[in-house]
Amino acid sequence: MAEDSTVESAIAAAALADSHKKEGNALYHAQDYVGAVLKYQAAVDAGPPREALPMLYQNMSAAKYQLKQYAESIEDATKAIMIDPTFLKAHLRRGKALAALGNWHQARNAYAAAIAVTPNSTEAQIGRIEAEQALVAQYYKPYNETMTNAQVRYINPTRGKGVVTLKELQYGTEVFHEAPVVSHRFVGAEENSAIPACSHCLQTRLTPDMMGPFAVLHSEVYPSGTPSFLSCEKCFVPYEQYCSAKCRTQAWDDYHSVFCAKDRELAKIHPITELYALCRKHNRTNPLIIARAFAMSLTGVTSGRFSNMQDTFQRFGNFIASEEQTPHDAEEFALILNAFSPPHRKLMEIVLTIQNFRMLDGAIMRNAQRLNPVSDLHAMIDRLAQIDAHKLAAVLGKIGFKIPQLPGLRMSTPMRSLTVSGSGLFEIGNTMNHSCQPNVVSMTRATDFTLSVVAVATIPVNTEVCISYIDTDLPKAKRQAALEELYYFSCSCAKCQSED
Ligand SMILES: [Zn+2]
Ligand SMILES: [Zn+2]
Ligand SMILES: [Zn+2]
């Protein structure tokens, strides 16, 4: 008998809940959302069978969404999903409410969950694209504000983000230029150690005796006096020397304040000093870039520019990467770890890991641009050519050069030996997608040592700007293999499609 009455009351509860739900639906359609919420709540309170609950919570979530009670709407949609994880409508509702709150990270995840449940849901796909677009627009806002010819945008799920033109650009036009987010001069085999250069921006400072036949030019056009560098006035380490007070301040704010031993003698046994020796020995520059990247994650937080460690480290996590293991990485990482003070290490716990070291190593391997700034001599010739081409012709004439040879001169062999090279990560540059037939190339500007991306074709408005990640002269099979192996995609650019 007792069992019968339980069954009976369950049936009664289900019927009552169902009638509340129907009333709720009618009110919802009449746009009485407050009334609808009350009815759906009454339906839940009637104690219907568990399988009826997801729909009730979803409907309640929809009504609260209409009332702009987004936080509550998210809560109800979440309840529905917890009971029925495959409930597409609840995932979509959650995504919409999160988007309405501007919580794009979670909105993207909600739509991704919806796609996992129902891969062909158009609403879920559109929702995810909107969330990705908003995230890219948010993150790149400060960068986009610096550009007038192009913008970083989310393109589509296959291409991800990319750089798109805002107007038609003629051949030779600079699309944008930017300073590296982190960079370092090469150490080891490519160090060209006889050439003094700014350890922050790589600008050279040449002395007359380094110029050989160019010395006469030097005396004509060099500003005045013996070129000199600024050191860190606390530790005087040889690997921190700057072309200007501006570079010294930037280096200090970004990374050197973290690693400075603040004492000449202590600096000699500082872990970063040891890291330099190790990197030279093994011909590796990446660990020095990684050390700076970690330090910049810390200064990003301590300066108040970013609110937490994860956000500031995201600047480096944005690059295409997979962990790269190398023979000396444990030793290199240990030195970097020891270069941070214990309180700093504690603060950085979540990001300062060997996995992230290896991830950054992979990111630099795949995304770093080679920096090859022209020497200060190149820059002077450039400046002089603009101010007084006749005077320059006279000076160059003295050492046997004629003006028509100028373009060749700028990177001829003896001139190249007067420069240093390095590598750096660029945030805007990194968003450019690949084409085997690129419409832009990158080069270093002589005026401010930033990376300049220049059109090598007429590029129409609203067109994606593409660079080549690899040597475009390679045959198709080799190009495709290189892109698959390093960048994990198979290229379907126009050139690849037209070749067999
Ligand atoms: Zn500098
Ligand atoms: Zn110092
Ligand atoms: Zn291709």
Short mmCIF file of C-alpha atoms and ligand atoms in Angstrom, two decimals:
data_model
loop_
_atom_site.label_atom_id
_atom_site.label_comp_id
_atom_site.label_asym_id
_atom_site.label_seq_id
_atom_site.Cartn_x
_atom_site.Cartn_y
_atom_site.Cartn_z
CA MET A 1 0.00 0.00 0.00
CA ALA A 2 2.80 2.42 1.03
CA GLU A 3 4.55 1.83 -2.26
CA ASP A 4 1.41 2.54 -4.22
CA SER A 5 0.91 5.88 -2.50
CA THR A 6 4.55 6.85 -3.24
CA VAL A 7 3.96 6.11 -6.90
CA GLU A 8 0.72 8.02 -6.80
CA SER A 9 2.27 11.09 -5.19
CA ALA A 10 5.15 10.99 -7.69
CA ILE A 11 2.65 10.95 -10.53
CA ALA A 12 0.79 13.83 -8.91
CA ALA A 13 4.02 15.82 -8.47
CA ALA A 14 4.97 15.25 -12.10
CA ALA A 15 1.54 16.38 -13.26
CA LEU A 16 1.63 19.49 -11.06
CA ALA A 17 5.14 20.37 -12.23
CA ASP A 18 4.08 19.90 -15.82
CA SER A 19 1.10 22.18 -15.45
CA HIS A 20 3.31 24.87 -13.80
CA LYS A 21 5.77 24.48 -16.65
CA LYS A 22 3.05 24.94 -19.29
CA GLU A 23 1.82 28.07 -17.51
CA GLY A 24 5.41 29.28 -17.33
CA ASN A 25 5.87 28.72 -21.07
CA ALA A 26 2.67 30.66 -21.82
CA LEU A 27 3.86 33.58 -19.68
CA TYR A 28 7.29 33.41 -21.34
CA HIS A 29 5.71 33.71 -24.78
CA ALA A 30 3.60 36.61 -23.53
CA GLN A 31 6.94 38.19 -22.45
CA ASP A 32 5.97 38.10 -18.77
CA TYR A 33 9.39 36.82 -17.74
CA VAL A 34 8.97 37.56 -14.03
CA GLY A 35 5.77 35.50 -14.00
CA ALA A 36 7.47 32.74 -16.01
CA VAL A 37 10.34 32.47 -13.51
CA LEU A 38 7.83 32.08 -10.64
CA LYS A 39 6.00 29.29 -12.49
CA TYR A 40 9.22 27.42 -13.40
CA GLN A 41 10.35 27.71 -9.77
CA ALA A 42 6.97 26.34 -8.63
CA ALA A 43 7.44 23.45 -11.06
CA VAL A 44 10.88 22.67 -9.58
CA ASP A 45 9.45 22.93 -6.04
CA ALA A 46 6.67 20.46 -6.93
CA GLY A 47 9.38 17.77 -6.96
CA PRO A 48 9.09 16.35 -10.48
CA PRO A 49 11.21 13.38 -11.66
CA ARG A 50 14.90 14.17 -12.10
CA GLU A 51 14.75 13.93 -15.90
CA ALA A 52 12.26 16.83 -16.01
CA LEU A 53 14.63 19.19 -14.18
CA PRO A 54 17.13 20.13 -16.94
CA MET A 55 14.35 21.58 -19.14
CA LEU A 56 12.87 23.50 -16.20
CA TYR A 57 16.26 24.99 -15.26
CA GLN A 58 16.97 25.81 -18.89
CA ASN A 59 13.62 27.60 -19.25
CA MET A 60 14.21 29.46 -16.01
CA SER A 61 17.67 30.41 -17.29
CA ALA A 62 16.13 31.72 -20.54
CA ALA A 63 13.57 33.85 -18.67
CA LYS A 64 16.27 35.30 -16.39
CA TYR A 65 18.39 36.01 -19.46
CA GLN A 66 15.48 38.07 -20.84
CA LEU A 67 15.36 39.92 -17.51
CA LYS A 68 19.10 40.61 -17.94
CA GLN A 69 19.79 38.66 -14.73
CA TYR A 70 22.81 37.08 -16.41
CA ALA A 71 24.60 35.71 -13.34
CA GLU A 72 21.41 33.89 -12.24
CA SER A 73 20.80 32.75 -15.82
CA ILE A 74 24.29 31.17 -15.87
CA GLU A 75 23.61 29.49 -12.53
CA ASP A 76 20.39 27.84 -13.79
CA ALA A 77 21.94 26.75 -17.08
CA THR A 78 24.81 25.21 -15.10
CA LYS A 79 22.32 23.27 -12.95
CA ALA A 80 20.69 21.92 -16.11
CA ILE A 81 24.08 20.83 -17.50
CA MET A 82 25.08 19.15 -14.25
CA ILE A 83 22.04 16.87 -14.53
CA ASP A 84 22.26 16.42 -18.30
CA PRO A 85 25.74 17.20 -19.70
CA THR A 86 24.52 16.56 -23.27
CA PHE A 87 21.83 19.28 -23.13
CA LEU A 88 22.78 21.54 -26.07
CA LYS A 89 20.26 24.31 -25.31
CA ALA A 90 21.61 24.73 -21.77
CA HIS A 91 25.21 24.98 -23.05
CA LEU A 92 24.14 27.61 -25.58
CA ARG A 93 22.20 29.57 -22.95
CA ARG A 94 25.26 29.53 -20.70
CA GLY A 95 27.42 30.80 -23.55
CA LYS A 96 24.98 33.61 -24.34
CA ALA A 97 24.70 34.76 -20.72
CA LEU A 98 28.49 34.66 -20.25
CA ALA A 99 28.92 36.66 -23.46
CA ALA A 100 26.35 39.19 -22.23
CA LEU A 101 28.53 39.68 -19.14
CA GLY A 102 31.59 40.12 -21.35
CA ASN A 103 33.15 37.00 -19.84
CA TRP A 104 34.54 35.89 -23.20
CA HIS A 105 36.98 33.28 -21.94
CA GLN A 106 34.23 31.30 -20.25
CA ALA A 107 31.79 32.02 -23.09
CA ARG A 108 34.26 30.47 -25.53
CA ASN A 109 34.58 27.41 -23.29
CA ALA A 110 30.78 27.13 -23.00
CA TYR A 111 30.39 27.18 -26.79
CA ALA A 112 33.25 24.69 -27.15
CA ALA A 113 31.34 22.40 -24.76
CA ALA A 114 28.21 22.90 -26.90
CA ILE A 115 30.18 21.94 -30.03
CA ALA A 116 31.54 18.86 -28.25
CA VAL A 117 27.94 17.80 -27.56
CA THR A 118 26.56 18.72 -31.01
CA PRO A 119 29.38 19.32 -33.51
CA ASN A 120 27.13 20.67 -36.27
CA SER A 121 25.26 23.23 -34.16
CA THR A 122 25.48 26.46 -36.17
CA GLU A 123 24.52 28.53 -33.15
CA ALA A 124 27.39 27.05 -31.14
CA GLN A 125 29.86 27.63 -33.97
CA ILE A 126 28.79 31.24 -34.45
CA GLY A 127 28.88 31.79 -30.68
CA ARG A 128 32.42 30.47 -30.45
CA ILE A 129 33.59 32.64 -33.34
CA GLU A 130 32.05 35.72 -31.67
CA ALA A 131 33.82 34.87 -28.43
CA GLU A 132 37.16 34.36 -30.24
CA GLN A 133 36.71 37.65 -32.10
CA ALA A 134 36.00 39.48 -28.86
CA LEU A 135 39.01 37.90 -27.13
CA VAL A 136 41.34 38.84 -29.97
CA ALA A 137 39.88 42.38 -30.15
CA GLN A 138 40.32 42.75 -26.39
CA TYR A 139 43.87 41.43 -26.23
CA TYR A 140 45.15 43.26 -29.31
CA LYS A 141 43.34 46.57 -28.66
CA PRO A 142 46.50 48.38 -27.52
CA TYR A 143 48.41 46.95 -30.50
CA ASN A 144 45.68 47.77 -33.01
CA GLU A 145 45.64 51.34 -31.74
CA THR A 146 49.25 51.70 -32.89
CA MET A 147 48.44 50.63 -36.47
CA THR A 148 46.73 52.59 -39.24
CA ASN A 149 47.24 50.25 -42.21
CA ALA A 150 46.17 46.93 -40.69
CA GLN A 151 44.63 45.24 -37.66
CA VAL A 152 44.96 41.96 -35.81
CA ARG A 153 41.67 40.10 -36.09
CA TYR A 154 40.25 36.65 -35.51
CA ILE A 155 39.83 35.23 -39.01
CA ASN A 156 38.22 31.80 -38.67
CA PRO A 157 38.62 28.55 -36.72
CA THR A 158 41.12 27.13 -39.22
CA ARG A 159 43.34 30.19 -39.61
CA GLY A 160 42.89 31.57 -36.10
CA LYS A 161 44.00 35.17 -35.80
CA GLY A 162 45.74 37.13 -38.50
CA VAL A 163 46.63 40.60 -39.74
CA VAL A 164 44.11 42.21 -42.11
CA THR A 165 44.57 45.40 -44.16
CA LEU A 166 42.43 48.47 -43.43
CA LYS A 167 43.15 50.03 -46.85
CA GLU A 168 44.74 49.14 -50.16
CA LEU A 169 48.51 49.05 -49.73
CA GLN A 170 50.97 49.60 -52.56
CA TYR A 171 54.15 47.62 -53.10
CA GLY A 172 56.83 48.85 -50.68
CA THR A 173 54.39 50.31 -48.12
CA GLU A 174 55.08 49.54 -44.48
CA VAL A 175 52.12 47.58 -43.12
CA PHE A 176 53.19 48.01 -39.49
CA HIS A 177 56.27 48.02 -37.33
CA GLU A 178 56.81 46.88 -33.78
CA ALA A 179 59.43 46.36 -31.11
CA PRO A 180 60.00 42.79 -29.91
CA VAL A 181 58.20 41.77 -26.73
CA VAL A 182 61.43 40.06 -25.74
CA SER A 183 64.71 39.64 -27.60
CA HIS A 184 68.40 38.97 -27.20
CA ARG A 185 71.58 39.36 -29.16
CA PHE A 186 73.01 36.04 -30.34
CA VAL A 187 75.70 34.56 -28.13
CA GLY A 188 78.12 31.85 -29.17
CA ALA A 189 79.00 31.15 -32.79
CA GLU A 190 77.11 34.11 -34.26
CA GLU A 191 78.04 36.55 -31.53
CA ASN A 192 80.33 38.85 -33.55
CA SER A 193 81.66 39.81 -30.13
CA ALA A 194 84.07 42.46 -31.39
CA ILE A 195 81.12 44.70 -32.25
CA PRO A 196 79.78 46.60 -29.25
CA ALA A 197 76.00 46.81 -29.33
CA CYS A 198 73.18 47.79 -27.00
CA SER A 199 72.15 44.69 -25.06
CA HIS A 200 68.54 45.87 -25.16
CA CYS A 201 67.90 47.12 -28.72
CA LEU A 202 71.05 45.80 -30.51
CA GLN A 203 72.06 49.20 -31.84
CA THR A 204 75.79 49.20 -32.58
CA ARG A 205 78.35 51.77 -31.49
CA LEU A 206 81.28 51.64 -33.86
CA THR A 207 84.67 53.17 -33.22
CA PRO A 208 86.84 54.46 -36.11
CA ASP A 209 89.34 51.61 -35.86
CA MET A 210 86.57 49.08 -36.50
CA MET A 211 85.67 50.67 -39.79
CA GLY A 212 88.88 50.27 -41.75
CA PRO A 213 88.30 52.02 -45.09
CA PHE A 214 85.08 53.50 -43.71
CA ALA A 215 86.92 55.47 -41.04
CA VAL A 216 87.05 58.52 -43.29
CA LEU A 217 83.29 58.38 -43.60
CA HIS A 218 83.06 58.02 -39.86
CA SER A 219 85.01 61.22 -39.25
CA GLU A 220 82.72 63.08 -41.63
CA VAL A 221 79.40 61.93 -40.30
CA TYR A 222 79.79 60.54 -36.80
CA PRO A 223 78.13 62.84 -34.26
CA SER A 224 81.19 63.54 -32.08
CA GLY A 225 83.59 61.98 -29.62
CA THR A 226 84.20 58.32 -28.89
CA PRO A 227 81.03 56.24 -28.91
CA SER A 228 80.26 54.91 -25.47
CA PHE A 229 77.72 52.80 -23.65
CA LEU A 230 75.86 53.14 -20.40
CA SER A 231 76.25 50.34 -17.86
CA CYS A 232 74.04 49.28 -15.00
CA GLU A 233 75.37 51.53 -12.25
CA LYS A 234 74.67 48.92 -9.60
CA CYS A 235 76.31 45.75 -10.95
CA PHE A 236 78.32 46.84 -14.04
CA VAL A 237 77.95 43.42 -15.70
CA PRO A 238 79.47 43.41 -19.20
CA TYR A 239 76.37 41.86 -20.75
CA GLU A 240 74.15 44.78 -19.77
CA GLN A 241 75.29 47.85 -21.69
CA TYR A 242 72.97 50.33 -23.30
CA CYS A 243 72.93 52.76 -26.20
CA SER A 244 70.81 55.23 -24.27
CA ALA A 245 69.25 56.05 -20.92
CA LYS A 246 65.93 55.04 -22.48
CA CYS A 247 67.17 51.51 -23.22
CA ARG A 248 68.70 51.27 -19.75
CA THR A 249 65.41 52.23 -18.11
CA GLN A 250 63.42 49.84 -20.29
CA ALA A 251 65.81 46.95 -19.61
CA TRP A 252 65.69 47.71 -15.89
CA ASP A 253 61.89 47.89 -15.77
CA ASP A 254 61.43 44.78 -17.92
CA TYR A 255 64.01 42.31 -16.60
CA HIS A 256 67.31 43.59 -15.25
CA SER A 257 65.81 44.87 -11.98
CA VAL A 258 64.92 41.23 -11.26
CA PHE A 259 68.39 39.85 -12.02
CA CYS A 260 70.66 42.70 -10.91
CA ALA A 261 73.12 41.57 -8.21
CA LYS A 262 73.41 45.24 -7.15
CA ASP A 263 77.09 44.69 -6.46
CA ARG A 264 80.10 44.36 -8.76
CA GLU A 265 81.62 41.32 -7.02
CA LEU A 266 78.36 39.44 -6.43
CA ALA A 267 77.47 40.02 -10.09
CA LYS A 268 80.45 37.88 -11.13
CA ILE A 269 78.93 34.81 -9.49
CA HIS A 270 75.29 35.61 -10.25
CA PRO A 271 73.36 32.70 -11.87
CA ILE A 272 72.63 34.84 -14.95
CA THR A 273 76.38 35.47 -15.36
CA GLU A 274 76.84 31.70 -15.21
CA LEU A 275 74.01 31.25 -17.69
CA TYR A 276 75.84 33.49 -20.18
CA ALA A 277 78.96 31.34 -19.91
CA LEU A 278 76.93 28.17 -20.36
CA CYS A 279 75.03 29.58 -23.35
CA ARG A 280 78.25 30.67 -25.06
CA LYS A 281 79.71 27.22 -24.50
CA HIS A 282 76.71 25.45 -26.02
CA ASN A 283 75.97 28.06 -28.64
CA ARG A 284 72.46 28.68 -27.30
CA THR A 285 70.74 32.07 -27.14
CA ASN A 286 67.23 30.86 -26.30
CA PRO A 287 67.80 30.41 -22.52
CA LEU A 288 68.79 34.08 -22.28
CA ILE A 289 65.58 35.10 -24.03
CA ILE A 290 63.62 32.74 -21.76
CA ALA A 291 65.23 34.22 -18.63
CA ARG A 292 64.07 37.67 -19.77
CA ALA A 293 60.58 36.36 -20.56
CA PHE A 294 60.21 34.91 -17.06
CA ALA A 295 61.51 38.13 -15.50
CA MET A 296 59.04 40.12 -17.59
CA SER A 297 56.19 37.94 -16.32
CA LEU A 298 57.19 39.01 -12.83
CA THR A 299 57.64 42.72 -13.61
CA GLY A 300 54.31 42.64 -15.48
CA VAL A 301 52.64 41.92 -12.15
CA THR A 302 54.87 43.93 -9.80
CA SER A 303 54.46 47.02 -12.01
CA GLY A 304 50.68 46.64 -11.89
CA ARG A 305 50.44 46.34 -15.68
CA PHE A 306 48.82 42.92 -15.33
CA SER A 307 46.61 41.75 -12.50
CA ASN A 308 47.99 38.23 -12.16
CA MET A 309 50.86 35.96 -13.13
CA GLN A 310 48.84 33.90 -15.61
CA ASP A 311 47.79 37.00 -17.59
CA THR A 312 51.28 38.42 -17.82
CA PHE A 313 52.72 35.06 -18.86
CA GLN A 314 50.02 34.77 -21.54
CA ARG A 315 52.04 37.18 -23.70
CA PHE A 316 54.47 34.33 -24.21
CA GLY A 317 51.88 31.55 -24.18
CA ASN A 318 50.26 33.09 -27.28
CA PHE A 319 53.00 31.76 -29.53
CA ILE A 320 52.74 28.48 -31.40
CA ALA A 321 54.76 26.07 -29.34
CA SER A 322 55.28 22.57 -28.12
CA GLU A 323 57.76 21.65 -25.43
CA GLU A 324 61.28 21.23 -26.81
CA GLN A 325 63.72 19.11 -24.86
CA THR A 326 67.39 19.93 -25.31
CA PRO A 327 70.50 18.33 -23.77
CA HIS A 328 71.30 21.09 -21.26
CA ASP A 329 67.83 22.42 -20.48
CA ALA A 330 67.71 21.18 -16.87
CA GLU A 331 70.98 22.95 -16.08
CA GLU A 332 69.87 26.12 -17.88
CA PHE A 333 66.52 26.16 -16.11
CA ALA A 334 68.14 25.62 -12.69
CA LEU A 335 70.29 28.73 -13.22
CA ILE A 336 67.24 30.79 -14.18
CA LEU A 337 65.32 29.49 -11.17
CA ASN A 338 68.21 30.46 -8.88
CA ALA A 339 68.42 33.89 -10.44
CA PHE A 340 65.09 34.78 -8.82
CA SER A 341 64.96 35.69 -5.13
CA PRO A 342 62.97 33.25 -2.95
CA PRO A 343 59.97 35.64 -2.57
CA HIS A 344 59.90 36.17 -6.35
CA ARG A 345 60.14 32.43 -6.92
CA LYS A 346 57.16 31.93 -4.62
CA LEU A 347 55.17 34.57 -6.50
CA MET A 348 56.00 32.90 -9.80
CA GLU A 349 55.42 29.32 -8.68
CA ILE A 350 52.71 28.56 -11.26
CA VAL A 351 54.66 29.73 -14.31
CA LEU A 352 58.32 29.21 -13.42
CA THR A 353 58.49 25.55 -14.41
CA ILE A 354 60.71 23.43 -16.65
CA GLN A 355 57.63 22.68 -18.78
CA ASN A 356 57.21 26.39 -19.46
CA PHE A 357 60.95 26.71 -20.09
CA ARG A 358 60.63 23.99 -22.74
CA MET A 359 57.45 25.56 -24.11
CA LEU A 360 59.23 28.91 -24.50
CA ASP A 361 62.19 27.15 -26.11
CA GLY A 362 59.74 25.68 -28.64
CA ALA A 363 58.02 29.05 -29.09
CA ILE A 364 61.31 30.80 -29.84
CA MET A 365 62.36 28.02 -32.20
CA ARG A 366 59.15 28.37 -34.22
CA ASN A 367 58.22 32.03 -33.93
CA ALA A 368 61.30 34.11 -33.27
CA GLN A 369 62.29 36.53 -35.99
CA ARG A 370 65.92 37.04 -36.73
CA LEU A 371 66.96 40.56 -35.79
CA ASN A 372 69.59 42.03 -38.02
CA PRO A 373 69.65 45.75 -37.35
CA VAL A 374 71.82 47.83 -39.58
CA SER A 375 74.86 49.29 -37.84
CA ASP A 376 74.98 52.90 -36.70
CA LEU A 377 77.12 53.53 -39.78
CA HIS A 378 74.34 52.27 -42.05
CA ALA A 379 71.87 54.46 -40.20
CA MET A 380 74.12 57.49 -40.59
CA ILE A 381 74.52 56.95 -44.32
CA ASP A 382 70.77 56.63 -44.58
CA ARG A 383 70.18 59.84 -42.66
CA LEU A 384 72.82 61.73 -44.60
CA ALA A 385 71.40 60.55 -47.92
CA GLN A 386 68.11 62.12 -46.95
CA ILE A 387 69.58 65.37 -45.67
CA ASP A 388 72.43 65.99 -48.10
CA ALA A 389 72.88 63.50 -50.91
CA HIS A 390 75.63 65.62 -52.52
CA LYS A 391 77.74 65.69 -49.41
CA LEU A 392 77.29 61.95 -49.02
CA ALA A 393 78.35 61.43 -52.64
CA ALA A 394 81.49 63.43 -51.95
CA VAL A 395 82.30 61.43 -48.83
CA LEU A 396 81.62 58.10 -50.47
CA GLY A 397 83.62 59.25 -53.49
CA LYS A 398 86.65 59.68 -51.24
CA ILE A 399 86.59 56.01 -50.36
CA GLY A 400 85.75 54.86 -53.86
CA PHE A 401 81.98 54.48 -53.78
CA LYS A 402 79.56 56.04 -56.20
CA ILE A 403 76.01 56.96 -55.26
CA PRO A 404 74.32 54.41 -57.56
CA GLN A 405 76.03 51.71 -55.54
CA LEU A 406 74.39 52.85 -52.35
CA PRO A 407 71.62 50.25 -52.14
CA GLY A 408 74.16 47.46 -52.58
CA LEU A 409 76.52 49.10 -50.14
CA ARG A 410 74.00 49.03 -47.32
CA MET A 411 74.33 45.31 -46.84
CA SER A 412 77.55 44.48 -48.67
CA THR A 413 79.92 42.05 -47.00
CA PRO A 414 82.22 44.48 -45.16
CA MET A 415 79.18 46.42 -43.94
CA ARG A 416 77.47 43.29 -42.68
CA SER A 417 80.50 42.52 -40.57
CA LEU A 418 79.79 45.76 -38.71
CA THR A 419 76.45 44.58 -37.36
CA VAL A 420 75.24 42.12 -34.74
CA SER A 421 72.28 39.75 -34.97
CA GLY A 422 69.83 38.40 -32.49
CA SER A 423 66.39 36.94 -32.21
CA GLY A 424 63.13 38.15 -30.76
CA LEU A 425 59.45 37.40 -30.34
CA PHE A 426 56.93 39.82 -31.82
CA GLU A 427 53.30 39.92 -30.79
CA ILE A 428 51.72 41.47 -33.88
CA GLY A 429 54.18 39.81 -36.24
CA ASN A 430 53.47 36.46 -34.65
CA THR A 431 49.78 36.63 -35.56
CA MET A 432 50.57 36.67 -39.29
CA ASN A 433 49.68 33.46 -41.07
CA HIS A 434 51.88 31.72 -43.60
CA SER A 435 51.76 31.70 -47.37
CA CYS A 436 54.34 30.15 -49.72
CA GLN A 437 53.64 33.21 -51.88
CA PRO A 438 53.76 35.92 -49.19
CA ASN A 439 52.47 39.45 -49.77
CA VAL A 440 54.80 40.91 -47.10
CA VAL A 441 58.37 40.52 -45.87
CA SER A 442 59.89 41.70 -42.60
CA MET A 443 63.05 43.73 -42.09
CA THR A 444 64.66 45.81 -39.36
CA ARG A 445 64.18 49.57 -39.55
CA ALA A 446 67.37 51.61 -39.51
CA THR A 447 65.76 54.44 -37.57
CA ASP A 448 64.49 52.79 -34.42
CA PHE A 449 65.54 49.12 -34.63
CA THR A 450 61.99 47.84 -34.73
CA LEU A 451 60.77 45.11 -37.05
CA SER A 452 59.10 46.50 -40.12
CA VAL A 453 56.62 44.50 -42.20
CA VAL A 454 56.53 45.72 -45.78
CA ALA A 455 54.18 44.92 -48.70
CA VAL A 456 55.85 43.10 -51.60
CA ALA A 457 52.67 43.21 -53.70
CA THR A 458 49.69 45.52 -54.01
CA ILE A 459 47.42 44.30 -51.21
CA PRO A 460 43.70 45.13 -51.48
CA VAL A 461 41.70 46.44 -48.52
CA ASN A 462 40.38 43.83 -46.06
CA THR A 463 42.93 41.25 -47.16
CA GLU A 464 44.99 39.04 -44.93
CA VAL A 465 48.67 39.88 -44.77
CA CYS A 466 50.77 36.71 -44.99
CA ILE A 467 54.45 36.13 -44.46
CA SER A 468 56.43 33.00 -45.30
CA TYR A 469 57.56 30.92 -42.31
CA ILE A 470 59.95 28.94 -44.48
CA ASP A 471 62.17 29.17 -47.55
CA THR A 472 59.67 29.66 -50.40
CA ASP A 473 62.18 28.42 -53.00
CA LEU A 474 61.96 24.85 -51.68
CA PRO A 475 59.90 22.40 -53.75
CA LYS A 476 56.30 21.89 -52.63
CA ALA A 477 56.85 18.53 -50.89
CA LYS A 478 59.67 19.97 -48.76
CA ARG A 479 57.70 23.11 -47.90
CA GLN A 480 54.70 21.06 -46.85
CA ALA A 481 56.83 18.71 -44.76
CA ALA A 482 58.57 21.61 -43.00
CA LEU A 483 55.26 23.33 -42.19
CA GLU A 484 53.71 20.10 -40.91
CA GLU A 485 56.66 19.30 -38.73
CA LEU A 486 57.28 22.73 -37.22
CA TYR A 487 53.91 24.47 -37.36
CA TYR A 488 51.43 21.57 -37.41
CA PHE A 489 49.40 22.52 -40.46
CA SER A 490 49.25 21.49 -44.09
CA CYS A 491 49.56 24.50 -46.35
CA SER A 492 46.80 25.12 -48.88
CA CYS A 493 47.99 28.48 -50.16
CA ALA A 494 47.54 29.46 -53.83
CA LYS A 495 51.09 28.41 -54.66
CA CYS A 496 50.68 24.97 -53.07
CA GLN A 497 47.37 24.47 -54.89
CA SER A 498 48.79 25.41 -58.28
CA GLU A 499 51.87 23.15 -58.02
CA ASP A 500 51.88 19.37 -58.36
ZN ZN B 1 69.47 50.51 -27.14
ZN ZN B 2 72.64 45.63 -12.62
ZN ZN B 3 51.85 26.84 -49.45
#
